Amino acid sequence: MYVTTLHCYHCNANYPLTHRGSCPACATTGEETALNETLGVQYDLTAIKRQLDREELARRPPGLWRYRELLPIVDPAFRIDLGAGGTRLVPLTRIPEAVAGNRLLMKVEGSNPSGSFKDRPIGVAASVALEQGARGLACLTSGNIGSAMAAIAAKADVSSLVLLLGAAGLADSGAAVNVEKYVQISAYGAEVVTPIGNLGQLYALADRVEAELGWSFMHNVQAYQTDGDKTTAFEICEQLGWRAPAAVFVPTGTGTNLFGLWQGFVLFKELGFIDTLPRMFAVQPVGAASLVAAWEAHQAIPAVLERTEPNLAPPISHRVSGYHAYKAMQESGGGAVAVSDAEMLTALKDLAAYEGIYAETASAAALAGIRRALALGLLSSEETHEGGIVGILTSSGLKNSLALSQVFSPPPKIEGTWETLRSFIESRKET
Ligand SMILES: [Zn+2]
């Protein structure tokens, strides 16, 4: 057992591994604050160094549990394995920026079992919850967390409840829930409801679910979710030949995935597995870019936005982002950029049409963010040409195809003759 405590990155307090929720010294229950997700999982590095080296890791099969000493589940029986992790790191070759000589690589997280990167954080957090005795699993989500959790619950043979919102962190917004996501969650056998109430009320409801039913609410094991996100960073380093890239661009709402990735790079460096650390960049949608606003105002504790503007990236549309993400950006010398719907759509189409990768619109924000950073001169030529820039494509395009049916017109009906088809193809060539 290498896991030791939960540590608050804001006030440096330590808590036992069974502690639930946020740091009580920093965050007030029920309030939306940038200090909600400051807890991280600590490990006995000296003991790990004795047990684990790069050669041992390289011998193991790919996936989340390849890094078992660096994850908080103690009993192997609770390492629920749906095949999460082990995703491809794809060098872009055809998009114009790649042709111009930039070294751009995409981590294709949409190929995880439930179609998004959430199979990592939820794979770890749900496993911890069950190991600590939870009798069921519950979460509040715009969809991807719900799919990942419902799949785990199915495999572990426990009940699950998904409180499904139209956009992550936007209770009471009235936004319609994503059809592909509620269908997928329902197929796994979870109960799905769309609760009405503000976020504070819904978190209080979550605590009640825990108290009354003995189920674990994923938000209350957030530190373990962040810990699962580390594995993306581990894989990137291994895939680059035990090196970190120059910079990593993460589509993000509250910033938890970005913070988890940063913890992963830092841990690998502390273990001596890599020599350098990457710059961490947050990418958020215009109109829901609290980290970008905080970054520009040098405000380590990002202010809660009064409202967010509707956009094509509900999974990363939050009113509140985290101190933890700001800290990762600051420590790494990174930054934050905001991208428009049009920029995300162009990135989505380019990834698909040039590279054969179909990502969810919120994921394509990674490439849109890299483009924005290139345009703003935030990346040096050495970084873009030698060190390499990694974008995290967080989820599969199949997660929100319906929302894009307004962007791509339905196929025209034509007569099934060669003459008609030939003239159709020729007319397309002309456009
Ligand atoms: Zn604290």
Coordinates of C-alpha atoms in Angstrom, one line a residue, residues 33-412:
T33 CA -16.3 28.1 -5.1
A34 CA -13.0 27.8 -6.8
L35 CA -11.8 26.0 -3.6
N36 CA -14.1 23.0 -4.0
E37 CA -11.5 20.7 -5.6
T38 CA -8.2 21.4 -3.9
L39 CA -7.6 17.8 -2.5
G40 CA -5.1 15.5 -4.1
V41 CA -4.0 12.0 -3.2
Q42 CA -0.5 11.6 -1.7
Y43 CA 1.8 8.5 -2.0
D44 CA 4.9 7.1 -0.3
L45 CA 7.4 7.9 -3.1
T46 CA 10.3 6.3 -1.3
A47 CA 8.5 3.0 -1.2
I48 CA 7.3 3.3 -4.8
K49 CA 10.9 4.0 -6.0
R50 CA 12.0 0.7 -4.4
Q51 CA 9.3 -1.2 -6.2
L52 CA 8.8 0.4 -9.5
D53 CA 11.0 1.5 -12.4
R54 CA 10.5 2.3 -16.1
E55 CA 11.5 -1.2 -17.2
E56 CA 8.9 -2.8 -14.9
L57 CA 6.1 -0.4 -16.2
A58 CA 7.1 -1.0 -19.8
R59 CA 6.6 -4.8 -19.4
R60 CA 2.9 -4.5 -18.3
P61 CA -0.2 -4.5 -20.6
P62 CA -1.7 -1.0 -21.4
G63 CA -4.5 0.5 -19.4
L64 CA -5.4 2.2 -16.1
W65 CA -4.1 -0.6 -13.8
R66 CA -0.7 -0.7 -15.4
Y67 CA 0.0 2.1 -12.9
R68 CA -1.5 0.3 -9.9
E69 CA 1.2 1.4 -7.4
L70 CA 0.4 5.0 -8.3
L71 CA -3.4 4.6 -7.8
P72 CA -5.3 4.5 -4.5
I73 CA -7.0 1.1 -4.7
V74 CA -5.5 -1.4 -2.4
D75 CA -7.4 -4.7 -2.9
P76 CA -7.0 -6.0 -6.5
A77 CA -10.6 -7.3 -6.4
F78 CA -11.8 -3.7 -6.5
R79 CA -9.7 -2.7 -9.6
I80 CA -12.7 -2.8 -11.9
D81 CA -11.4 -3.2 -15.4
L82 CA -13.5 -2.2 -18.4
G83 CA -10.4 -1.5 -20.5
A84 CA -10.0 2.2 -19.7
G85 CA -6.7 3.9 -20.7
G86 CA -4.1 2.8 -23.2
T87 CA -5.4 5.3 -25.8
R88 CA -3.4 6.4 -28.8
L89 CA -1.2 9.5 -29.0
V90 CA -1.6 10.4 -32.6
P91 CA 0.9 12.7 -34.5
L92 CA -1.1 15.0 -36.8
T93 CA 0.2 14.9 -40.3
R94 CA -2.3 16.5 -42.7
I95 CA -3.7 19.6 -41.0
P96 CA -2.1 22.8 -42.3
E97 CA -0.2 23.5 -39.0
A98 CA 1.3 20.1 -39.1
V99 CA 2.3 20.4 -42.8
A100 CA 4.0 23.7 -41.8
G101 CA 6.3 21.7 -39.5
N102 CA 4.6 22.0 -36.1
R103 CA 4.8 18.8 -34.0
L104 CA 1.2 18.4 -32.9
L105 CA -0.1 15.2 -31.2
M106 CA -3.6 14.3 -30.1
K107 CA -4.4 12.0 -27.2
V108 CA -7.6 10.3 -28.4
E109 CA -9.6 9.7 -25.2
G110 CA -12.8 9.1 -27.1
S111 CA -11.6 5.5 -27.6
N112 CA -12.1 4.7 -23.9
P113 CA -14.8 2.1 -23.2
S114 CA -17.7 4.5 -22.6
G115 CA -16.4 7.0 -25.2
S116 CA -14.7 9.6 -23.0
F117 CA -11.7 10.3 -20.8
K118 CA -14.1 10.0 -17.8
D119 CA -13.4 6.2 -17.7
R120 CA -10.1 7.1 -16.0
P121 CA -11.2 9.4 -13.2
I122 CA -14.5 7.5 -12.6
G123 CA -12.8 4.1 -13.0
V124 CA -10.5 5.1 -10.1
A125 CA -13.0 7.0 -7.9
A126 CA -15.8 4.4 -8.3
S127 CA -13.4 1.6 -7.5
V128 CA -12.2 3.5 -4.3
A129 CA -15.8 4.1 -3.3
L130 CA -16.7 0.4 -3.6
E131 CA -13.5 -0.6 -1.8
Q132 CA -14.6 1.8 1.0
G133 CA -17.9 0.0 1.2
A134 CA -20.4 2.0 -1.0
R135 CA -23.5 0.0 -1.8
G136 CA -24.3 2.0 -4.9
L137 CA -23.0 4.9 -7.1
A138 CA -24.5 8.3 -7.9
C139 CA -23.4 11.4 -9.8
L140 CA -24.4 14.8 -11.2
T141 CA -23.3 15.2 -14.8
S142 CA -24.0 16.5 -18.3
G143 CA -23.4 12.9 -19.5
N144 CA -19.8 11.6 -19.7
I145 CA -19.3 11.0 -16.0
G146 CA -22.7 9.3 -15.9
S147 CA -21.9 7.0 -18.8
A148 CA -18.5 6.0 -17.2
M149 CA -20.1 5.5 -13.8
A150 CA -23.1 3.5 -15.0
A151 CA -20.8 1.2 -16.9
I152 CA -18.7 0.6 -13.8
A153 CA -21.8 0.0 -11.7
A154 CA -23.1 -2.5 -14.2
K155 CA -19.8 -4.5 -14.1
A156 CA -19.6 -4.3 -10.3
D157 CA -23.2 -5.3 -9.9
V158 CA -24.3 -2.3 -7.8
S159 CA -27.2 0.2 -8.4
S160 CA -26.5 3.6 -9.9
L161 CA -28.3 6.9 -10.1
V162 CA -27.5 9.6 -12.6
L163 CA -28.7 13.2 -12.0
L164 CA -28.4 14.4 -15.6
L165 CA -28.1 18.1 -16.5
G166 CA -28.1 19.9 -19.9
A167 CA -24.7 21.3 -19.3
A168 CA -22.0 20.4 -16.7
G169 CA -22.3 22.6 -13.7
L170 CA -25.3 24.5 -15.0
A171 CA -28.3 23.5 -12.9
D172 CA -31.5 25.5 -13.6
S173 CA -30.2 26.6 -17.0
G174 CA -33.1 24.9 -18.7
A175 CA -30.6 23.4 -21.3
A176 CA -31.9 20.2 -22.9
V177 CA -30.1 17.0 -21.9
N178 CA -28.0 15.3 -24.6
V179 CA -29.9 12.5 -26.2
E180 CA -26.9 10.2 -27.0
K181 CA -25.8 10.5 -23.4
Y182 CA -29.1 9.6 -21.6
V183 CA -29.6 6.7 -24.0
Q184 CA -26.1 5.3 -23.3
I185 CA -26.5 5.8 -19.5
S186 CA -29.9 4.1 -19.6
A187 CA -28.6 1.2 -21.6
Y188 CA -26.1 0.4 -18.8
G189 CA -29.0 0.1 -16.5
A190 CA -28.7 3.2 -14.4
E191 CA -31.6 5.2 -13.1
V192 CA -31.6 8.7 -14.8
V193 CA -33.4 11.8 -13.7
T194 CA -33.1 15.5 -14.4
P195 CA -33.4 17.2 -11.1
I196 CA -34.7 20.8 -10.8
G197 CA -32.8 23.0 -8.3
N198 CA -29.6 25.1 -8.0
L199 CA -26.3 23.4 -7.6
G200 CA -26.1 24.0 -3.8
Q201 CA -29.5 22.3 -3.4
L202 CA -28.4 19.4 -5.6
Y203 CA -25.1 18.8 -3.7
A204 CA -27.2 18.8 -0.5
L205 CA -29.4 16.2 -2.2
A206 CA -26.3 14.2 -3.0
D207 CA -25.2 14.1 0.6
R208 CA -28.7 12.9 1.5
V209 CA -28.3 10.0 -1.1
E210 CA -25.1 9.0 0.7
A211 CA -26.6 9.3 4.2
E212 CA -29.9 7.5 3.4
L213 CA -28.8 4.8 0.9
G214 CA -25.1 4.3 1.7
W215 CA -24.3 5.1 -2.0
S216 CA -21.2 7.0 -3.0
F217 CA -21.7 10.3 -4.8
M218 CA -18.8 10.8 -7.3
H219 CA -18.5 14.5 -6.4
N220 CA -17.6 13.5 -2.8
V221 CA -14.7 11.4 -4.1
Q222 CA -13.4 14.1 -6.4
A223 CA -9.8 13.8 -5.2
Y224 CA -9.8 10.2 -6.4
Q225 CA -11.2 11.3 -9.8
T226 CA -8.3 13.7 -10.2
D227 CA -6.0 10.9 -9.3
G228 CA -7.3 8.8 -12.2
D229 CA -6.7 11.7 -14.6
K230 CA -3.0 11.3 -13.8
T231 CA -2.8 8.2 -15.9
T232 CA -3.3 10.2 -19.1
A233 CA 0.0 12.1 -18.3
F234 CA 1.8 8.8 -17.5
E235 CA 0.8 7.3 -20.9
I236 CA 1.8 10.5 -22.8
C237 CA 5.3 10.3 -21.2
E238 CA 5.7 6.7 -22.1
Q239 CA 4.4 7.2 -25.6
L240 CA 7.0 9.9 -26.2
G241 CA 9.8 7.7 -25.0
W242 CA 9.8 8.7 -21.3
R243 CA 9.7 12.4 -22.0
A244 CA 7.1 15.1 -21.4
P245 CA 5.9 17.2 -24.3
A246 CA 6.6 21.0 -24.3
A247 CA 2.9 21.9 -23.7
V248 CA -0.4 20.2 -23.1
F249 CA -3.8 21.7 -24.1
V250 CA -6.8 20.5 -22.0
P251 CA -10.4 21.4 -22.8
T252 CA -11.7 22.2 -19.3
G253 CA -14.6 23.5 -17.3
T254 CA -13.6 23.5 -13.6
G255 CA -10.0 22.4 -14.5
T256 CA -9.9 19.1 -12.8
N257 CA -8.6 17.1 -15.7
L258 CA -5.9 19.7 -16.2
F259 CA -4.9 19.5 -12.5
G260 CA -4.9 15.7 -12.6
L261 CA -2.7 15.6 -15.7
W262 CA -0.3 18.1 -14.0
Q263 CA -0.1 15.9 -10.9
G264 CA 0.7 13.0 -13.1
F265 CA 3.6 14.8 -14.8
V266 CA 4.9 16.0 -11.5
L267 CA 4.8 12.5 -10.0
F268 CA 6.6 11.0 -12.9
K269 CA 9.3 13.6 -12.5
E270 CA 9.6 13.0 -8.8
L271 CA 10.0 9.3 -9.5
G272 CA 12.8 10.1 -12.0
F273 CA 10.8 8.7 -15.0
I274 CA 11.0 12.0 -16.9
D275 CA 13.4 15.0 -16.8
T276 CA 11.2 18.0 -17.7
L277 CA 7.6 19.2 -17.1
P278 CA 5.2 20.5 -19.8
R279 CA 3.4 23.9 -19.8
M280 CA -0.3 23.3 -19.0
F281 CA -2.9 25.3 -21.0
A282 CA -6.6 25.4 -20.3
V283 CA -9.0 25.8 -23.2
Q284 CA -12.6 27.0 -22.4
P285 CA -15.5 28.2 -24.5
V286 CA -16.0 31.9 -25.0
G287 CA -18.8 32.9 -22.6
A288 CA -17.9 30.2 -20.1
A289 CA -14.2 31.0 -19.6
S290 CA -13.7 31.7 -15.9
L291 CA -10.1 30.4 -15.9
V292 CA -9.2 32.7 -18.8
A293 CA -10.7 35.7 -16.9
A294 CA -8.9 34.7 -13.8
W295 CA -5.6 34.2 -15.6
E296 CA -5.8 37.6 -17.3
A297 CA -6.7 39.3 -13.9
H298 CA -4.0 37.3 -12.0
Q299 CA -6.7 36.0 -9.7
A300 CA -5.6 32.6 -8.3
I301 CA -9.0 32.0 -6.9
P302 CA -11.2 32.4 -10.0
A303 CA -14.4 34.3 -9.6
V304 CA -17.7 32.5 -10.1
L305 CA -19.3 33.7 -13.4
E306 CA -22.8 35.2 -13.0
R307 CA -23.9 33.3 -16.1
T308 CA -22.6 31.4 -19.1
E309 CA -23.5 32.0 -22.7
P310 CA -24.9 29.1 -24.7
N311 CA -22.3 27.3 -26.7
L312 CA -21.5 24.0 -28.5
A313 CA -19.4 22.6 -25.6
P314 CA -21.8 21.8 -22.7
P315 CA -19.3 19.4 -21.0
I316 CA -16.9 22.3 -20.4
S317 CA -19.5 25.0 -19.6
H318 CA -19.2 25.9 -15.9
R319 CA -19.7 29.1 -14.0
V320 CA -17.0 28.1 -11.6
S321 CA -13.4 26.9 -12.2
G322 CA -10.8 25.9 -9.7
Y323 CA -7.9 27.2 -7.8
H324 CA -6.2 23.8 -8.5
A325 CA -6.3 24.4 -12.3
Y326 CA -5.0 28.0 -11.8
K327 CA -2.1 26.6 -9.7
A328 CA -1.2 24.0 -12.4
M329 CA -1.2 26.7 -15.1
Q330 CA 1.0 29.0 -12.9
E331 CA 3.4 26.4 -11.7
S332 CA 3.9 25.1 -15.2
G333 CA 4.3 28.5 -16.9
G334 CA 1.2 27.7 -19.0
G335 CA -1.9 29.7 -19.5
A336 CA -5.6 29.8 -20.6
V337 CA -7.3 30.5 -23.9
A338 CA -10.9 30.9 -24.9
V339 CA -12.3 29.6 -28.2
S340 CA -15.5 30.3 -30.1
D341 CA -18.1 27.8 -31.4
A342 CA -16.9 28.5 -34.9
E343 CA -13.3 27.7 -33.9
M344 CA -14.3 24.5 -32.2
L345 CA -16.4 23.4 -35.3
T346 CA -13.5 24.1 -37.7
A347 CA -11.2 22.1 -35.4
L348 CA -13.8 19.3 -35.3
K349 CA -14.1 19.2 -39.1
D350 CA -10.3 19.4 -39.6
L351 CA -9.6 16.6 -37.2
A352 CA -12.1 14.4 -38.9
A353 CA -11.5 15.4 -42.6
Y354 CA -7.6 15.6 -42.4
E355 CA -6.8 13.1 -39.7
G356 CA -9.7 10.6 -39.5
I357 CA -10.4 11.5 -35.8
Y358 CA -14.0 12.3 -34.9
A359 CA -14.1 14.1 -31.6
E360 CA -16.9 15.7 -29.5
T361 CA -17.1 19.5 -30.1
A362 CA -15.9 20.2 -26.5
S363 CA -12.9 17.9 -27.3
A364 CA -12.0 19.6 -30.5
A365 CA -11.5 22.7 -28.3
A366 CA -8.0 21.3 -27.7
L367 CA -7.0 21.9 -31.3
A368 CA -8.8 25.2 -31.4
G369 CA -6.9 26.2 -28.3
I370 CA -3.5 25.2 -29.8
R371 CA -4.4 27.3 -32.9
R372 CA -5.3 30.3 -30.7
A373 CA -2.0 30.0 -28.7
L374 CA 0.0 29.8 -32.0
A375 CA -1.8 32.9 -33.2
L376 CA -1.1 34.7 -29.9
G377 CA 2.5 33.7 -30.0
L378 CA 2.3 31.9 -26.7
L379 CA 4.4 28.9 -27.9
S380 CA 8.0 29.2 -29.0
S381 CA 9.3 27.7 -32.3
E382 CA 11.4 25.2 -30.3
E383 CA 8.3 24.1 -28.4
T384 CA 6.2 23.6 -31.4
H385 CA 8.9 22.1 -33.6
E386 CA 10.9 20.0 -31.2
G387 CA 9.3 19.5 -27.8
G388 CA 5.9 18.8 -29.2
I389 CA 2.4 20.1 -28.3
V390 CA -0.2 17.6 -27.1
G391 CA -4.0 18.2 -27.2
I392 CA -6.3 16.1 -25.1
L393 CA -9.3 15.0 -27.2
T394 CA -11.5 14.2 -24.3
S395 CA -14.4 12.3 -26.0
S396 CA -15.8 10.7 -29.1
G397 CA -17.8 12.7 -31.6
L398 CA -20.5 10.0 -31.4
K399 CA -21.4 11.6 -28.0
N400 CA -23.0 14.6 -29.7
S401 CA -23.7 13.9 -33.3
L402 CA -27.3 14.9 -32.9
A403 CA -26.4 18.5 -31.9
L404 CA -24.4 18.8 -35.1
S405 CA -27.2 17.8 -37.4
Q406 CA -27.8 21.6 -37.9
V407 CA -24.2 21.9 -39.1
F408 CA -24.0 19.0 -41.5
S409 CA -27.0 18.9 -43.9
P410 CA -28.8 15.5 -44.4
P411 CA -27.7 13.5 -47.4
P412 CA -29.7 14.6 -50.6

